[in-house]
Amino acid sequence: MRELLQQTIPSLTDDACDKFVAYYALLIDWNTRMNLTAITEPEEVVKKHFLDSLAALPYLKPGAKVADVGTGAGFPGIPLLIVRPDLKMTLVDSLQKRIGFLQTVLQTLGLQAQTVHARAEDFGRNPLYRASFDAAVSRAVAQLPILLELTVPLLKVGGKAICYKGDALEERKNASHAEHVLHTVCETVSVPSDYGVRSLLIYTKNAPTPAIYPRKAGTPSKNPL
């Protein structure tokens, strides 16, 4: 694992390598008892989870307050935090078991982050969190119209919703209404990959989100914008 990390992400410090090795060990161990990931081979985990998660790094300012919405096994939030411990990361997931895993990872790796057990819709309506983040990241959670409704309300004006996608041209077209009603503008960034097309869709929020969004839990997926 260490050699794979050094070959694939040569910019990693020794300390970051140590943390990724420990993270991988925890991921594989816990995955025997609960469904965290279908990707378990070391080379695939390094490329498809660790390296892919780091794609958003250039778009996160120093000390940024970041929400990882629907973080699951911690992607992309924990890899970002390993490399950028200055980030003020909040990991949000709807399953308490996964929150338990994430808390174990943070403690084992000596990382600081907030974990929140909540549906994304409820999280976005909570005045403690709404309109308070510099960035919201999300990976493999939902189609773009849904994802934007779940992430954009969390952002300050000027903040960025960073959505990890494959070939997202058609999805972006389908999200044009959501992009408009949530007051965002989009930039598409191609991510180098040797296992298929990868891209980041970065939506910058340019006005406050209407109070009706996000709608109540379940509604965005049943009736996307």
PDB file of C-alpha atoms in Angstrom:
ATOM      1  CA  MET A   1       0.000   0.000   0.000  1.00  0.00           C
ATOM      2  CA  ARG A   2       2.763   2.465   0.882  1.00  0.00           C
ATOM      3  CA  GLU A   3       4.562   1.875  -2.443  1.00  0.00           C
ATOM      4  CA  LEU A   4       1.308   2.289  -4.354  1.00  0.00           C
ATOM      5  CA  LEU A   5       0.630   5.554  -2.580  1.00  0.00           C
ATOM      6  CA  GLN A   6       4.115   6.898  -3.267  1.00  0.00           C
ATOM      7  CA  GLN A   7       3.875   5.933  -6.953  1.00  0.00           C
ATOM      8  CA  THR A   8       0.333   7.233  -7.490  1.00  0.00           C
ATOM      9  CA  ILE A   9       0.416  10.363  -5.289  1.00  0.00           C
ATOM     10  CA  PRO A  10       4.134  11.270  -5.145  1.00  0.00           C
ATOM     11  CA  SER A  11       3.456  14.613  -3.425  1.00  0.00           C
ATOM     12  CA  LEU A  12       2.351  12.887  -0.191  1.00  0.00           C
ATOM     13  CA  THR A  13       4.416  13.438   2.937  1.00  0.00           C
ATOM     14  CA  ASP A  14       5.509  10.445   5.024  1.00  0.00           C
ATOM     15  CA  ASP A  15       2.929  11.383   7.641  1.00  0.00           C
ATOM     16  CA  ALA A  16       0.128  11.495   5.055  1.00  0.00           C
ATOM     17  CA  CYS A  17       1.264   8.106   3.713  1.00  0.00           C
ATOM     18  CA  ASP A  18       1.075   6.657   7.228  1.00  0.00           C
ATOM     19  CA  LYS A  19      -2.455   7.986   7.620  1.00  0.00           C
ATOM     20  CA  PHE A  20      -3.635   6.596   4.279  1.00  0.00           C
ATOM     21  CA  VAL A  21      -2.169   3.169   5.139  1.00  0.00           C
ATOM     22  CA  ALA A  22      -4.013   3.200   8.477  1.00  0.00           C
ATOM     23  CA  TYR A  23      -7.216   4.402   6.798  1.00  0.00           C
ATOM     24  CA  TYR A  24      -7.046   1.558   4.287  1.00  0.00           C
ATOM     25  CA  ALA A  25      -6.573  -1.000   7.072  1.00  0.00           C
ATOM     26  CA  LEU A  26      -9.633   0.313   8.930  1.00  0.00           C
ATOM     27  CA  LEU A  27     -11.699   0.430   5.729  1.00  0.00           C
ATOM     28  CA  ILE A  28     -10.970  -3.224   4.918  1.00  0.00           C
ATOM     29  CA  ASP A  29     -11.492  -4.375   8.510  1.00  0.00           C
ATOM     30  CA  TRP A  30     -14.839  -2.612   9.005  1.00  0.00           C
ATOM     31  CA  ASN A  31     -15.971  -3.588   5.496  1.00  0.00           C
ATOM     32  CA  THR A  32     -16.157  -7.208   6.658  1.00  0.00           C
ATOM     33  CA  ARG A  33     -18.898  -6.215   9.116  1.00  0.00           C
ATOM     34  CA  MET A  34     -20.781  -3.491   7.234  1.00  0.00           C
ATOM     35  CA  ASN A  35     -21.151  -2.314   3.653  1.00  0.00           C
ATOM     36  CA  LEU A  36     -18.680   0.545   3.206  1.00  0.00           C
ATOM     37  CA  THR A  37     -17.266  -0.023  -0.278  1.00  0.00           C
ATOM     38  CA  ALA A  38     -17.268  -2.558  -3.114  1.00  0.00           C
ATOM     39  CA  ILE A  39     -13.760  -1.388  -4.027  1.00  0.00           C
ATOM     40  CA  THR A  40     -11.205  -3.157  -1.832  1.00  0.00           C
ATOM     41  CA  GLU A  41      -8.114  -3.995  -3.933  1.00  0.00           C
ATOM     42  CA  PRO A  42      -5.210  -1.731  -2.886  1.00  0.00           C
ATOM     43  CA  GLU A  43      -4.516  -0.267  -6.347  1.00  0.00           C
ATOM     44  CA  GLU A  44      -8.200   0.452  -6.956  1.00  0.00           C
ATOM     45  CA  VAL A  45      -8.672   2.035  -3.527  1.00  0.00           C
ATOM     46  CA  VAL A  46      -5.660   4.298  -4.078  1.00  0.00           C
ATOM     47  CA  LYS A  47      -6.833   5.445  -7.512  1.00  0.00           C
ATOM     48  CA  LYS A  48     -10.626   5.369  -7.267  1.00  0.00           C
ATOM     49  CA  HIS A  49     -11.026   6.503  -3.661  1.00  0.00           C
ATOM     50  CA  PHE A  50      -7.895   8.260  -2.387  1.00  0.00           C
ATOM     51  CA  LEU A  51      -6.526  10.018  -5.505  1.00  0.00           C
ATOM     52  CA  ASP A  52      -9.983  10.776  -6.885  1.00  0.00           C
ATOM     53  CA  SER A  53     -11.024  12.375  -3.594  1.00  0.00           C
ATOM     54  CA  LEU A  54      -8.072  14.771  -3.758  1.00  0.00           C
ATOM     55  CA  ALA A  55      -9.235  16.321  -7.058  1.00  0.00           C
ATOM     56  CA  ALA A  56     -10.982  19.171  -5.225  1.00  0.00           C
ATOM     57  CA  LEU A  57      -7.839  20.335  -3.390  1.00  0.00           C
ATOM     58  CA  PRO A  58      -7.048  23.304  -5.687  1.00  0.00           C
ATOM     59  CA  TYR A  59     -10.539  24.731  -5.117  1.00  0.00           C
ATOM     60  CA  LEU A  60     -10.449  24.782  -1.300  1.00  0.00           C
ATOM     61  CA  LYS A  61      -8.934  27.916   0.196  1.00  0.00           C
ATOM     62  CA  PRO A  62      -6.718  27.706   3.320  1.00  0.00           C
ATOM     63  CA  GLY A  63      -8.777  27.053   6.441  1.00  0.00           C
ATOM     64  CA  ALA A  64     -11.967  26.582   4.414  1.00  0.00           C
ATOM     65  CA  LYS A  65     -15.070  25.370   6.219  1.00  0.00           C
ATOM     66  CA  VAL A  66     -16.154  22.316   4.216  1.00  0.00           C
ATOM     67  CA  ALA A  67     -19.182  20.003   4.387  1.00  0.00           C
ATOM     68  CA  ASP A  68     -18.874  16.502   2.942  1.00  0.00           C
ATOM     69  CA  VAL A  69     -22.498  15.610   2.227  1.00  0.00           C
ATOM     70  CA  GLY A  70     -23.312  11.897   2.131  1.00  0.00           C
ATOM     71  CA  THR A  71     -19.726  11.058   3.006  1.00  0.00           C
ATOM     72  CA  GLY A  72     -20.286   7.295   3.380  1.00  0.00           C
ATOM     73  CA  ALA A  73     -16.921   5.735   4.162  1.00  0.00           C
ATOM     74  CA  GLY A  74     -15.344   9.196   4.298  1.00  0.00           C
ATOM     75  CA  PHE A  75     -14.874  10.072   0.638  1.00  0.00           C
ATOM     76  CA  PRO A  76     -13.842  12.668  -0.293  1.00  0.00           C
ATOM     77  CA  GLY A  77     -13.666  14.338   3.130  1.00  0.00           C
ATOM     78  CA  ILE A  78     -11.093  12.213   4.951  1.00  0.00           C
ATOM     79  CA  PRO A  79      -8.506  12.070   2.115  1.00  0.00           C
ATOM     80  CA  LEU A  80      -8.845  15.851   1.752  1.00  0.00           C
ATOM     81  CA  LEU A  81      -8.342  16.251   5.494  1.00  0.00           C
ATOM     82  CA  ILE A  82      -5.302  13.954   5.544  1.00  0.00           C
ATOM     83  CA  VAL A  83      -3.542  16.177   3.009  1.00  0.00           C
ATOM     84  CA  ARG A  84      -5.051  19.458   4.255  1.00  0.00           C
ATOM     85  CA  PRO A  85      -5.536  19.270   8.044  1.00  0.00           C
ATOM     86  CA  ASP A  86      -6.192  23.049   7.990  1.00  0.00           C
ATOM     87  CA  LEU A  87      -9.665  22.384   6.570  1.00  0.00           C
ATOM     88  CA  LYS A  88     -12.598  22.708   8.972  1.00  0.00           C
ATOM     89  CA  MET A  89     -14.369  19.554   7.826  1.00  0.00           C
ATOM     90  CA  THR A  90     -17.881  18.383   8.680  1.00  0.00           C
ATOM     91  CA  LEU A  91     -18.731  14.813   7.636  1.00  0.00           C
ATOM     92  CA  VAL A  92     -22.469  14.259   7.148  1.00  0.00           C
ATOM     93  CA  ASP A  93     -24.140  10.873   6.744  1.00  0.00           C
ATOM     94  CA  SER A  94     -27.613   9.441   7.321  1.00  0.00           C
ATOM     95  CA  LEU A  95     -26.424   6.088   8.741  1.00  0.00           C
ATOM     96  CA  GLN A  96     -25.253   5.978  12.367  1.00  0.00           C
ATOM     97  CA  LYS A  97     -23.044   2.919  11.753  1.00  0.00           C
ATOM     98  CA  ARG A  98     -21.037   4.844   9.181  1.00  0.00           C
ATOM     99  CA  ILE A  99     -20.683   7.756  11.601  1.00  0.00           C
ATOM    100  CA  GLY A 100     -19.208   5.270  14.097  1.00  0.00           C
ATOM    101  CA  PHE A 101     -16.686   4.151  11.491  1.00  0.00           C
ATOM    102  CA  LEU A 102     -15.745   7.741  10.664  1.00  0.00           C
ATOM    103  CA  GLN A 103     -15.237   8.618  14.321  1.00  0.00           C
ATOM    104  CA  THR A 104     -12.899   5.625  14.688  1.00  0.00           C
ATOM    105  CA  VAL A 105     -10.940   6.714  11.607  1.00  0.00           C
ATOM    106  CA  LEU A 106     -10.577  10.286  12.860  1.00  0.00           C
ATOM    107  CA  GLN A 107      -9.439   9.136  16.298  1.00  0.00           C
ATOM    108  CA  THR A 108      -6.976   6.581  14.898  1.00  0.00           C
ATOM    109  CA  LEU A 109      -5.490   9.024  12.398  1.00  0.00           C
ATOM    110  CA  GLY A 110      -5.376  11.938  14.842  1.00  0.00           C
ATOM    111  CA  LEU A 111      -7.560  14.140  12.658  1.00  0.00           C
ATOM    112  CA  GLN A 112     -10.045  16.792  13.723  1.00  0.00           C
ATOM    113  CA  ALA A 113     -13.468  16.933  12.076  1.00  0.00           C
ATOM    114  CA  GLN A 114     -17.102  17.197  13.068  1.00  0.00           C
ATOM    115  CA  THR A 115     -19.373  14.226  12.325  1.00  0.00           C
ATOM    116  CA  VAL A 116     -23.117  14.736  11.945  1.00  0.00           C
ATOM    117  CA  HIS A 117     -25.733  11.984  11.738  1.00  0.00           C
ATOM    118  CA  ALA A 118     -28.494  13.525   9.600  1.00  0.00           C
ATOM    119  CA  ARG A 119     -30.401  13.364   6.357  1.00  0.00           C
ATOM    120  CA  ALA A 120     -28.893  15.900   3.975  1.00  0.00           C
ATOM    121  CA  GLU A 121     -32.237  17.708   3.646  1.00  0.00           C
ATOM    122  CA  ASP A 122     -32.511  18.145   7.418  1.00  0.00           C
ATOM    123  CA  PHE A 123     -28.876  19.214   7.657  1.00  0.00           C
ATOM    124  CA  GLY A 124     -29.450  21.916   5.020  1.00  0.00           C
ATOM    125  CA  ARG A 125     -32.473  23.317   6.841  1.00  0.00           C
ATOM    126  CA  ASN A 126     -30.723  23.435  10.230  1.00  0.00           C
ATOM    127  CA  PRO A 127     -29.858  27.081  11.044  1.00  0.00           C
ATOM    128  CA  LEU A 128     -26.625  25.870  12.682  1.00  0.00           C
ATOM    129  CA  TYR A 129     -25.324  24.799   9.286  1.00  0.00           C
ATOM    130  CA  ARG A 130     -27.312  26.579   6.597  1.00  0.00           C
ATOM    131  CA  ALA A 131     -25.366  29.219   4.620  1.00  0.00           C
ATOM    132  CA  SER A 132     -22.281  28.685   6.782  1.00  0.00           C
ATOM    133  CA  PHE A 133     -19.815  26.735   4.599  1.00  0.00           C
ATOM    134  CA  ASP A 134     -17.172  27.883   2.130  1.00  0.00           C
ATOM    135  CA  ALA A 135     -17.523  24.642   0.183  1.00  0.00           C
ATOM    136  CA  ALA A 136     -19.667  21.524   0.046  1.00  0.00           C
ATOM    137  CA  VAL A 137     -18.226  18.399  -1.546  1.00  0.00           C
ATOM    138  CA  SER A 138     -20.126  15.316  -2.605  1.00  0.00           C
ATOM    139  CA  ARG A 139     -19.129  12.157  -4.417  1.00  0.00           C
ATOM    140  CA  ALA A 140     -21.328   9.395  -5.864  1.00  0.00           C
ATOM    141  CA  VAL A 141     -24.395  10.510  -3.922  1.00  0.00           C
ATOM    142  CA  ALA A 142     -27.114  11.488  -6.407  1.00  0.00           C
ATOM    143  CA  GLN A 143     -27.934  13.029  -9.769  1.00  0.00           C
ATOM    144  CA  LEU A 144     -26.955  16.689 -10.110  1.00  0.00           C
ATOM    145  CA  PRO A 145     -30.383  18.335  -9.691  1.00  0.00           C
ATOM    146  CA  ILE A 146     -30.778  16.466  -6.384  1.00  0.00           C
ATOM    147  CA  LEU A 147     -27.199  17.068  -5.340  1.00  0.00           C
ATOM    148  CA  LEU A 148     -27.424  20.807  -5.895  1.00  0.00           C
ATOM    149  CA  GLU A 149     -30.552  21.074  -3.763  1.00  0.00           C
ATOM    150  CA  LEU A 150     -28.746  19.222  -0.962  1.00  0.00           C
ATOM    151  CA  THR A 151     -25.474  21.178  -1.089  1.00  0.00           C
ATOM    152  CA  VAL A 152     -26.062  24.762  -2.272  1.00  0.00           C
ATOM    153  CA  PRO A 153     -28.218  25.800   0.743  1.00  0.00           C
ATOM    154  CA  LEU A 154     -25.232  25.014   2.979  1.00  0.00           C
ATOM    155  CA  LEU A 155     -23.019  27.568   1.260  1.00  0.00           C
ATOM    156  CA  LYS A 156     -22.241  31.158   2.016  1.00  0.00           C
ATOM    157  CA  VAL A 157     -22.747  33.456  -0.958  1.00  0.00           C
ATOM    158  CA  GLY A 158     -19.570  32.961  -2.980  1.00  0.00           C
ATOM    159  CA  GLY A 159     -19.167  29.392  -1.722  1.00  0.00           C
ATOM    160  CA  LYS A 160     -18.688  26.409  -4.015  1.00  0.00           C
ATOM    161  CA  ALA A 161     -20.584  23.131  -4.363  1.00  0.00           C
ATOM    162  CA  ILE A 162     -18.026  20.679  -5.748  1.00  0.00           C
ATOM    163  CA  CYS A 163     -19.661  17.609  -7.305  1.00  0.00           C
ATOM    164  CA  TYR A 164     -17.504  14.629  -8.291  1.00  0.00           C
ATOM    165  CA  LYS A 165     -18.793  13.051 -11.507  1.00  0.00           C
ATOM    166  CA  GLY A 166     -17.845  10.952 -14.509  1.00  0.00           C
ATOM    167  CA  ASP A 167     -18.892  12.186 -17.947  1.00  0.00           C
ATOM    168  CA  ALA A 168     -21.383  14.750 -16.704  1.00  0.00           C
ATOM    169  CA  LEU A 169     -22.361  16.605 -19.898  1.00  0.00           C
ATOM    170  CA  GLU A 170     -25.909  15.224 -19.997  1.00  0.00           C
ATOM    171  CA  GLU A 171     -26.332  15.538 -16.227  1.00  0.00           C
ATOM    172  CA  ARG A 172     -25.313  19.171 -16.365  1.00  0.00           C
ATOM    173  CA  LYS A 173     -27.968  19.865 -19.003  1.00  0.00           C
ATOM    174  CA  ASN A 174     -30.567  18.193 -16.796  1.00  0.00           C
ATOM    175  CA  ALA A 175     -29.461  20.368 -13.872  1.00  0.00           C
ATOM    176  CA  SER A 176     -29.892  23.688 -15.687  1.00  0.00           C
ATOM    177  CA  HIS A 177     -33.163  24.481 -13.893  1.00  0.00           C
ATOM    178  CA  ALA A 178     -31.676  23.668 -10.473  1.00  0.00           C
ATOM    179  CA  GLU A 179     -28.614  25.747 -11.341  1.00  0.00           C
ATOM    180  CA  HIS A 180     -30.910  28.713 -12.083  1.00  0.00           C
ATOM    181  CA  VAL A 181     -33.350  28.537  -9.150  1.00  0.00           C
ATOM    182  CA  LEU A 182     -30.538  27.972  -6.643  1.00  0.00           C
ATOM    183  CA  HIS A 183     -28.616  31.005  -7.998  1.00  0.00           C
ATOM    184  CA  THR A 184     -25.395  29.294  -9.077  1.00  0.00           C
ATOM    185  CA  VAL A 185     -22.995  29.357 -11.996  1.00  0.00           C
ATOM    186  CA  CYS A 186     -21.108  26.241 -13.088  1.00  0.00           C
ATOM    187  CA  GLU A 187     -17.558  25.457 -14.128  1.00  0.00           C
ATOM    188  CA  THR A 188     -16.644  21.972 -15.386  1.00  0.00           C
ATOM    189  CA  VAL A 189     -13.117  20.726 -14.677  1.00  0.00           C
ATOM    190  CA  SER A 190     -11.691  17.596 -16.298  1.00  0.00           C
ATOM    191  CA  VAL A 191      -9.883  15.276 -13.853  1.00  0.00           C
ATOM    192  CA  PRO A 192      -7.016  13.138 -15.246  1.00  0.00           C
ATOM    193  CA  SER A 193      -7.824   9.440 -14.873  1.00  0.00           C
ATOM    194  CA  ASP A 194      -6.716   6.130 -16.378  1.00  0.00           C
ATOM    195  CA  TYR A 195      -9.974   4.328 -15.574  1.00  0.00           C
ATOM    196  CA  GLY A 196     -12.573   6.446 -17.386  1.00  0.00           C
ATOM    197  CA  VAL A 197     -13.819  10.012 -17.688  1.00  0.00           C
ATOM    198  CA  ARG A 198     -13.762  11.971 -14.420  1.00  0.00           C
ATOM    199  CA  SER A 199     -14.816  15.550 -13.832  1.00  0.00           C
ATOM    200  CA  LEU A 200     -15.642  18.081 -11.158  1.00  0.00           C
ATOM    201  CA  LEU A 201     -18.689  20.262 -11.566  1.00  0.00           C
ATOM    202  CA  ILE A 202     -18.098  23.361  -9.466  1.00  0.00           C
ATOM    203  CA  TYR A 203     -21.160  25.490  -8.756  1.00  0.00           C
ATOM    204  CA  THR A 204     -20.488  28.932  -7.275  1.00  0.00           C
ATOM    205  CA  LYS A 205     -23.362  30.408  -5.272  1.00  0.00           C
ATOM    206  CA  ASN A 206     -24.007  34.031  -6.217  1.00  0.00           C
ATOM    207  CA  ALA A 207     -27.139  34.856  -4.169  1.00  0.00           C
ATOM    208  CA  PRO A 208     -28.917  33.522  -1.059  1.00  0.00           C
ATOM    209  CA  THR A 209     -30.835  30.255  -1.498  1.00  0.00           C
ATOM    210  CA  PRO A 210     -34.644  30.578  -1.458  1.00  0.00           C
ATOM    211  CA  ALA A 211     -35.970  29.499   1.941  1.00  0.00           C
ATOM    212  CA  ILE A 212     -37.997  26.588   0.517  1.00  0.00           C
ATOM    213  CA  TYR A 213     -34.814  24.667  -0.381  1.00  0.00           C
ATOM    214  CA  PRO A 214     -33.902  22.017   0.467  1.00  0.00           C
ATOM    215  CA  ARG A 215     -37.398  20.584   0.531  1.00  0.00           C
ATOM    216  CA  LYS A 216     -38.373  18.016   3.171  1.00  0.00           C
ATOM    217  CA  ALA A 217     -36.513  14.698   3.347  1.00  0.00           C
ATOM    218  CA  GLY A 218     -37.199  12.461   0.350  1.00  0.00           C
ATOM    219  CA  THR A 219     -38.759  15.154  -1.858  1.00  0.00           C
ATOM    220  CA  PRO A 220     -35.632  16.138  -3.858  1.00  0.00           C
ATOM    221  CA  SER A 221     -35.103  12.541  -5.014  1.00  0.00           C
ATOM    222  CA  LYS A 222     -38.802  11.904  -5.746  1.00  0.00           C
ATOM    223  CA  ASN A 223     -39.324  15.208  -7.533  1.00  0.00           C
ATOM    224  CA  PRO A 224     -35.949  16.661  -8.668  1.00  0.00           C
ATOM    225  CA  LEU A 225     -35.706  20.322  -9.594  1.00  0.00           C
TER     226      LEU A 225
END
